[in-house]
PDB file of C-alpha atoms in Angstrom:
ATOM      1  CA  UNK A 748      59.870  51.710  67.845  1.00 49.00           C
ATOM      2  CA  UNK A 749      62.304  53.774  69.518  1.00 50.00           C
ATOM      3  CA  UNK A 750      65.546  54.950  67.448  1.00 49.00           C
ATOM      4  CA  UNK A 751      68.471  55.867  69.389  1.00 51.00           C
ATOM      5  CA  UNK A 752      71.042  57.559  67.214  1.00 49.00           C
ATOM      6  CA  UNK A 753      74.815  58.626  68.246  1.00 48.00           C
ATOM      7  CA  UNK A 754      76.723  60.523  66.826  1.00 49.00           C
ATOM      8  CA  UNK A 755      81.204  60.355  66.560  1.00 46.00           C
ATOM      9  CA  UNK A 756      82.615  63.257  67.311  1.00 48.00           C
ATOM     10  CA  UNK A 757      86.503  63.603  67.051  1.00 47.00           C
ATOM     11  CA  UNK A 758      88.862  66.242  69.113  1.00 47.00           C
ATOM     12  CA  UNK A 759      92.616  66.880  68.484  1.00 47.00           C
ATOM     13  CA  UNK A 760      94.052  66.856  72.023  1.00 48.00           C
ATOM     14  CA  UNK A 761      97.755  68.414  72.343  1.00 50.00           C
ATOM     15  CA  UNK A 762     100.188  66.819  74.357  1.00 47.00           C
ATOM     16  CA  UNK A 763     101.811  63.195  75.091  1.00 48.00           C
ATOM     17  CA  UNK A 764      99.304  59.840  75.014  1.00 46.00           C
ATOM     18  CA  UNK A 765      95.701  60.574  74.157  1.00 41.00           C
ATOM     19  CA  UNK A 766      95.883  63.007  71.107  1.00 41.00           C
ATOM     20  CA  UNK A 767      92.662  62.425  69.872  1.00 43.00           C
ATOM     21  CA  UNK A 768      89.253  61.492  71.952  1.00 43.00           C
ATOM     22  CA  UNK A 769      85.835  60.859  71.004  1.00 44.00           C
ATOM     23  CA  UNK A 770      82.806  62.591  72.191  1.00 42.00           C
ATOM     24  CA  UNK A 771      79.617  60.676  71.605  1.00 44.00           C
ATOM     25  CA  UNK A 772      76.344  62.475  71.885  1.00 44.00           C
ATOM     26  CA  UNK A 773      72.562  62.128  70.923  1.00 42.00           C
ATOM     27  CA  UNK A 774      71.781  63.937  67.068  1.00 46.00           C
ATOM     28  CA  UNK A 775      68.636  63.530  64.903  1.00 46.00           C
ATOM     29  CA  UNK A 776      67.090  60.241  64.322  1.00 49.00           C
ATOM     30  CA  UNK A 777      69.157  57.809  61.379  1.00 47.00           C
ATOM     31  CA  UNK A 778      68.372  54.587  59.949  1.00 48.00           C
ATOM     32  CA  UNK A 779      68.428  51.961  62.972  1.00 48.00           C
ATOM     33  CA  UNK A 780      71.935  50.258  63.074  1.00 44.00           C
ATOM     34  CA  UNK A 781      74.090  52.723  61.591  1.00 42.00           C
ATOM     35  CA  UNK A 782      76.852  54.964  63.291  1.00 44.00           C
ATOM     36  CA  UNK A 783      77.581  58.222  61.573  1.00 44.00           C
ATOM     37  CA  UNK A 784      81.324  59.448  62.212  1.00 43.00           C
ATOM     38  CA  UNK A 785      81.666  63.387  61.648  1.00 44.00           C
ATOM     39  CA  UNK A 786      84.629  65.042  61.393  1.00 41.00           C
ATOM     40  CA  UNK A 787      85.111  68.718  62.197  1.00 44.00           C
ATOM     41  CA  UNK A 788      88.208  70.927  60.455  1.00 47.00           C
ATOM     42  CA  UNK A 789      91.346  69.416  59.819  1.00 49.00           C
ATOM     43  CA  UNK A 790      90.444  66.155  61.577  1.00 51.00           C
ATOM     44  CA  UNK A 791      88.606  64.348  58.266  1.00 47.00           C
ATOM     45  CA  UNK A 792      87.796  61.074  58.921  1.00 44.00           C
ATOM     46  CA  UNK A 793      87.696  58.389  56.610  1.00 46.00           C
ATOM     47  CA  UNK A 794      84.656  56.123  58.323  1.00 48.00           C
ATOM     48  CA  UNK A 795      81.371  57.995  56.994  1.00 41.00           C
ATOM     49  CA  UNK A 796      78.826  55.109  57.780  1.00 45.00           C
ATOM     50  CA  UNK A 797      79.013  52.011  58.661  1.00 54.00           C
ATOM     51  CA  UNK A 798      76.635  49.663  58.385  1.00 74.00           C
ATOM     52  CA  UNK A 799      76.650  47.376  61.437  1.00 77.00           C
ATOM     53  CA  UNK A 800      73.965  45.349  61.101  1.00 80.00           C
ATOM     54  CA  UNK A 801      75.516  44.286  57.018  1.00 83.00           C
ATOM     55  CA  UNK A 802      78.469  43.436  58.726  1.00 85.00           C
ATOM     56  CA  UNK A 803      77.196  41.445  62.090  1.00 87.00           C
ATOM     57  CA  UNK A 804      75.376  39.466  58.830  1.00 87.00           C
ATOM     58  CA  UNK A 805      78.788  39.082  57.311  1.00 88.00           C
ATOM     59  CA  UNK A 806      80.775  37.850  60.258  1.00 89.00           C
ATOM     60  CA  UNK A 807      77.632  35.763  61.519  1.00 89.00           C
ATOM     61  CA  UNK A 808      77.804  33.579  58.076  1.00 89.00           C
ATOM     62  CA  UNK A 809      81.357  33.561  58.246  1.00 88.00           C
ATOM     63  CA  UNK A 810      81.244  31.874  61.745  1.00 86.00           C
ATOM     64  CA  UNK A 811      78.658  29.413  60.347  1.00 83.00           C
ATOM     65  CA  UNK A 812      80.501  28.008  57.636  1.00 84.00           C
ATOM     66  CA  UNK A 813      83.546  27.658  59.885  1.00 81.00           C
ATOM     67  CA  UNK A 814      81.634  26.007  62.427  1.00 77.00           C
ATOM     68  CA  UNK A 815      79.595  23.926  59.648  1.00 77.00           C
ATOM     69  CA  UNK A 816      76.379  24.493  61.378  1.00 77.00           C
ATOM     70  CA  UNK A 817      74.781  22.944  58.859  1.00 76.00           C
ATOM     71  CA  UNK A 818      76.183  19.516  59.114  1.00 74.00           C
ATOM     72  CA  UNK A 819      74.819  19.136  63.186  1.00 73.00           C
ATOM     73  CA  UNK A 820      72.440  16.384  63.531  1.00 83.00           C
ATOM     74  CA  UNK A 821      72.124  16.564  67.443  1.00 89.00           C
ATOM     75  CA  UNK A 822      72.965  18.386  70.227  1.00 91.00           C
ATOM     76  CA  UNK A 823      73.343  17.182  73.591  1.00 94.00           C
ATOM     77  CA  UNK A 824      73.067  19.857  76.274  1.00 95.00           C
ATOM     78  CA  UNK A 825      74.371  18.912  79.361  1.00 96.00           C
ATOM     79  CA  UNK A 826      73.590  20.430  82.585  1.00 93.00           C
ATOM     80  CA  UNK A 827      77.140  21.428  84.170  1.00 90.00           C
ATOM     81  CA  UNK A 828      78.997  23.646  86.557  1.00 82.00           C
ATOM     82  CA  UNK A 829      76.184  25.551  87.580  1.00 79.00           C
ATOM     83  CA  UNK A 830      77.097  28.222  89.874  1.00 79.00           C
ATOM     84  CA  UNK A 831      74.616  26.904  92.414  1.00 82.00           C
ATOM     85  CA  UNK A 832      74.650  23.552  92.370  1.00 84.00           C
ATOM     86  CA  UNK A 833      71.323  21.737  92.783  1.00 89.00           C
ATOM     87  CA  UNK A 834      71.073  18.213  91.217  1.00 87.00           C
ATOM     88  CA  UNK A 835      74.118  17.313  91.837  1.00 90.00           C
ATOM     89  CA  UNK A 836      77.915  18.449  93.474  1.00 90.00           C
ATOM     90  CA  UNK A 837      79.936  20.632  90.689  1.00 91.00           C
ATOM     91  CA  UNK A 838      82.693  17.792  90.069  1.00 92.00           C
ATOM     92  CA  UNK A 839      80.302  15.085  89.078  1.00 93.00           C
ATOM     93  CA  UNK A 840      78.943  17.554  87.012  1.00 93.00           C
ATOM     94  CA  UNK A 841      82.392  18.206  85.433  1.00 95.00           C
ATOM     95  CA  UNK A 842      83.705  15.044  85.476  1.00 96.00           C
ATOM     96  CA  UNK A 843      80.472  14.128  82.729  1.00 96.00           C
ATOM     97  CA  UNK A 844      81.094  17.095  80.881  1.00 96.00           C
ATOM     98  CA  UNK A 845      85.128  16.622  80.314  1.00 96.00           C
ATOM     99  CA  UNK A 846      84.053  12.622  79.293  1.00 97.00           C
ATOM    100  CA  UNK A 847      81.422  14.107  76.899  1.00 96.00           C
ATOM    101  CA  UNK A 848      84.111  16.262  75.020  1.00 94.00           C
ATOM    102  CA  UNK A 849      86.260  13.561  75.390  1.00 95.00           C
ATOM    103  CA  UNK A 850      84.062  11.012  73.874  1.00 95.00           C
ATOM    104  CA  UNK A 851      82.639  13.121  71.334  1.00 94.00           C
ATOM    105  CA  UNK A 852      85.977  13.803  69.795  1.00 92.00           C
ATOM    106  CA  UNK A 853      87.786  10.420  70.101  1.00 93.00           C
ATOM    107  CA  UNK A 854      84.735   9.024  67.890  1.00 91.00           C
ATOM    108  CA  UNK A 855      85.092  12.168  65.641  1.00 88.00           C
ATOM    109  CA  UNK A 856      81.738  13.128  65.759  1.00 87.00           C
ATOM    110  CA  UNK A 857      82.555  15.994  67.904  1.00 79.00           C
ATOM    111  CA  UNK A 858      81.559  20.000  67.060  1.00 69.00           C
ATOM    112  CA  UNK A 859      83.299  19.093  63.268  1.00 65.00           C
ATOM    113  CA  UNK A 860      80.797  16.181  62.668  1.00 71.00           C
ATOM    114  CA  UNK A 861      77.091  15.246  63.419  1.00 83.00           C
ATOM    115  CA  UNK A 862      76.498  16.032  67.085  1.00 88.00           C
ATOM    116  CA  UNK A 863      77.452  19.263  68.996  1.00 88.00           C
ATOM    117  CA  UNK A 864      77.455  19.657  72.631  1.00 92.00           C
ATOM    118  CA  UNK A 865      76.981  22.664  74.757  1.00 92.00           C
ATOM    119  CA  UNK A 866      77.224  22.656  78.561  1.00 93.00           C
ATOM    120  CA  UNK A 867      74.430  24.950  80.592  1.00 93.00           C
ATOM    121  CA  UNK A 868      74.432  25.687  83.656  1.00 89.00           C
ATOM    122  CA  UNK A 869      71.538  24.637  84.748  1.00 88.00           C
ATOM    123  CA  UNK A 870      67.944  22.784  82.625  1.00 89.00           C
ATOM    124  CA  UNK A 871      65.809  23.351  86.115  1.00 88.00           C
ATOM    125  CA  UNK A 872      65.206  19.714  86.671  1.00 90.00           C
ATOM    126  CA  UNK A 873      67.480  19.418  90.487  1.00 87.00           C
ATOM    127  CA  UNK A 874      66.821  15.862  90.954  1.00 90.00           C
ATOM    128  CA  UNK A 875      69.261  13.027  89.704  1.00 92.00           C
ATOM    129  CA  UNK A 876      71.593  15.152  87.777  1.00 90.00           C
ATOM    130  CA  UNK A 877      73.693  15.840  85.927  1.00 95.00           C
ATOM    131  CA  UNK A 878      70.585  16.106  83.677  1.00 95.00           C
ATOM    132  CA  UNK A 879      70.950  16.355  79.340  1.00 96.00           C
ATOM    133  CA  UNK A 880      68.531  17.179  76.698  1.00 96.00           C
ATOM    134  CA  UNK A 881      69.353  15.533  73.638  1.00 95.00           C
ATOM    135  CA  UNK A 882      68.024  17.595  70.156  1.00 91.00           C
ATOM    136  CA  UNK A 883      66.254  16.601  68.208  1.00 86.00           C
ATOM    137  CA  UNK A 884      65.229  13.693  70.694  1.00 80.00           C
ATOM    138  CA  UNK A 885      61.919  12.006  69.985  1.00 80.00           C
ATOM    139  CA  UNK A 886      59.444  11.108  66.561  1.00 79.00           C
ATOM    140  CA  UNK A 887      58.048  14.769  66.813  1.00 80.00           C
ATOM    141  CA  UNK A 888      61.371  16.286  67.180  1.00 77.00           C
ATOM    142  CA  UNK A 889      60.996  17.119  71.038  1.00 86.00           C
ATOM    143  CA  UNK A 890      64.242  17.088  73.652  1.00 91.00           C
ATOM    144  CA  UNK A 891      64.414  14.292  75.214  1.00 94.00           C
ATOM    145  CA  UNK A 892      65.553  14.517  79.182  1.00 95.00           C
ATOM    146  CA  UNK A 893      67.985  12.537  80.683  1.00 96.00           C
ATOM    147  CA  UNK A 894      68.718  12.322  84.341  1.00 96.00           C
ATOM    148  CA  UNK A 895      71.701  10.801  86.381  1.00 96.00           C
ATOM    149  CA  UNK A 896      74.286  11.208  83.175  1.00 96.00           C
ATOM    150  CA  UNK A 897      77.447   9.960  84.836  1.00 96.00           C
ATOM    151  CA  UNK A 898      80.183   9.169  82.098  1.00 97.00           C
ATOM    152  CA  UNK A 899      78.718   5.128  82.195  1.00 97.00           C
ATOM    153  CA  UNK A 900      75.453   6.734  80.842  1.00 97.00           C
ATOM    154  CA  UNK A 901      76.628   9.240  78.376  1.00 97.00           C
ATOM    155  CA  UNK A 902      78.499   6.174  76.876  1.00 97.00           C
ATOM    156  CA  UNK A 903      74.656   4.686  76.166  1.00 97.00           C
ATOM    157  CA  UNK A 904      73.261   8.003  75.412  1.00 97.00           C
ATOM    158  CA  UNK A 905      75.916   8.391  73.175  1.00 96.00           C
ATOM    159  CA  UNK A 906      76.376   5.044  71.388  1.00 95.00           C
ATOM    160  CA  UNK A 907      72.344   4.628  71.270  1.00 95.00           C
ATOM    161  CA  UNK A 908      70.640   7.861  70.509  1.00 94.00           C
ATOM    162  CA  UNK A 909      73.544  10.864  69.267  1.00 93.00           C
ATOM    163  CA  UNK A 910      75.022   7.616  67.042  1.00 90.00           C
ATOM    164  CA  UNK A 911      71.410   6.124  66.233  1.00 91.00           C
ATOM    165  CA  UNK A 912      69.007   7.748  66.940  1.00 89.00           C
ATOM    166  CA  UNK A 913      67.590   5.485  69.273  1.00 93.00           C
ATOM    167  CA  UNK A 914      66.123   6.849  72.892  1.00 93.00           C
ATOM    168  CA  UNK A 915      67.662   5.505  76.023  1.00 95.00           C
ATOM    169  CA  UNK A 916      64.217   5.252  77.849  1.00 94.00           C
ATOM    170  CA  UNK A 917      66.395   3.716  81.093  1.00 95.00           C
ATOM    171  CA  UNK A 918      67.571   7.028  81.798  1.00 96.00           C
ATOM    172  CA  UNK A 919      64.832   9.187  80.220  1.00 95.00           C
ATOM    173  CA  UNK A 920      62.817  11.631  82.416  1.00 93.00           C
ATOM    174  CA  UNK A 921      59.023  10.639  81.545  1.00 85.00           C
ATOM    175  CA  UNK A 922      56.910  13.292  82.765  1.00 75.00           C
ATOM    176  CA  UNK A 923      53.586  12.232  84.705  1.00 68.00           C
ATOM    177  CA  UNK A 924      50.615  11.756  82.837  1.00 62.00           C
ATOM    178  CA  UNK A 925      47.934  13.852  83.492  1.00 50.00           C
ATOM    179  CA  UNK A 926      44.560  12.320  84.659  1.00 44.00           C
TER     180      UNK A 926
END
């Protein structure tokens, strides 16, 4: 494992603007995720350590209660704006993806409720898009593809399997058997 430490170093500066500037540079090896702010002279400084990784723990279980990850029962990812547009052109794409937030919300089962959606740019199907993945999809708990998701068949992915639970196998990409 390689441990990169860094080191603050603080410098009084005379004159207008900038009157103090930091100087980072390489010292002996610390614990891993930890800054240690020095202070030379005059120029104390009250951060000693900080403990980044304690806090990025803090403000990542903060951000999961807000968001109430643990009430999400699906999530539909829909495959949308890509910046190089394959299955599809862009505002077909869009158009699905503004009726999905749409939807989602007017039936209040939107990022607050049961199902969350996230748009990708692209789920490396190309054919008959705008393509989803709906998890958790089938018995086993696999995503479950769908392909030409035009508002008309969110509706029935929607109602049917983010609502019920129930697979829309009209519109679900069945890969090939193998012999």
């Amino acid at each position: 494992m390689l441990t990169i430490t860094l080191r603050l170093q603080v410098v009084s500066r005379p004159g207008p603007g900038l009157h103090r500037c930091a100087k980072w540079f390489s010292t002996k090896p610390m614990k891993p995720r930890s800054i240690k702010a020095r202070s030379q002279g005059e120029n104390q400084d009250p951060l000693a350590t900080v403990d980044l990784e304690a806090r990025e723990e803090a403000v990542l279980r903060t951000k999961a209660k807000q968001l109430r990850l643990d009430t999400a029962g699906r999530h539909i990812f829909l495959c949308t704006d890509a910046s190089l547009p394959k299955c599809c052109a862009r505002d077909v794409s869009l158009e699905s993806w503004n009726f999905l937030k749409a939807r989602l919300k007017e039936l209040g089962v939107d990022q607050s409720g049961p199902v969350w959606r996230s748009k990708v740019d692209c789920l490396r199907v190309c054919a008959k898009g705008p393509i989803a993945v709906v998890y958790p999809g089938d018995e086993q708990g696999r995503g479950v593809y769908y392909h030409s998701c035009t508002p008309k068949v969110l509706e029935q992915i929607i109602q049917d399997h983010l609502i019920n639970g129930k697979v829309v196998d009209e519109y679900r990409i069945q890969p090939s058997s193998s012999s």
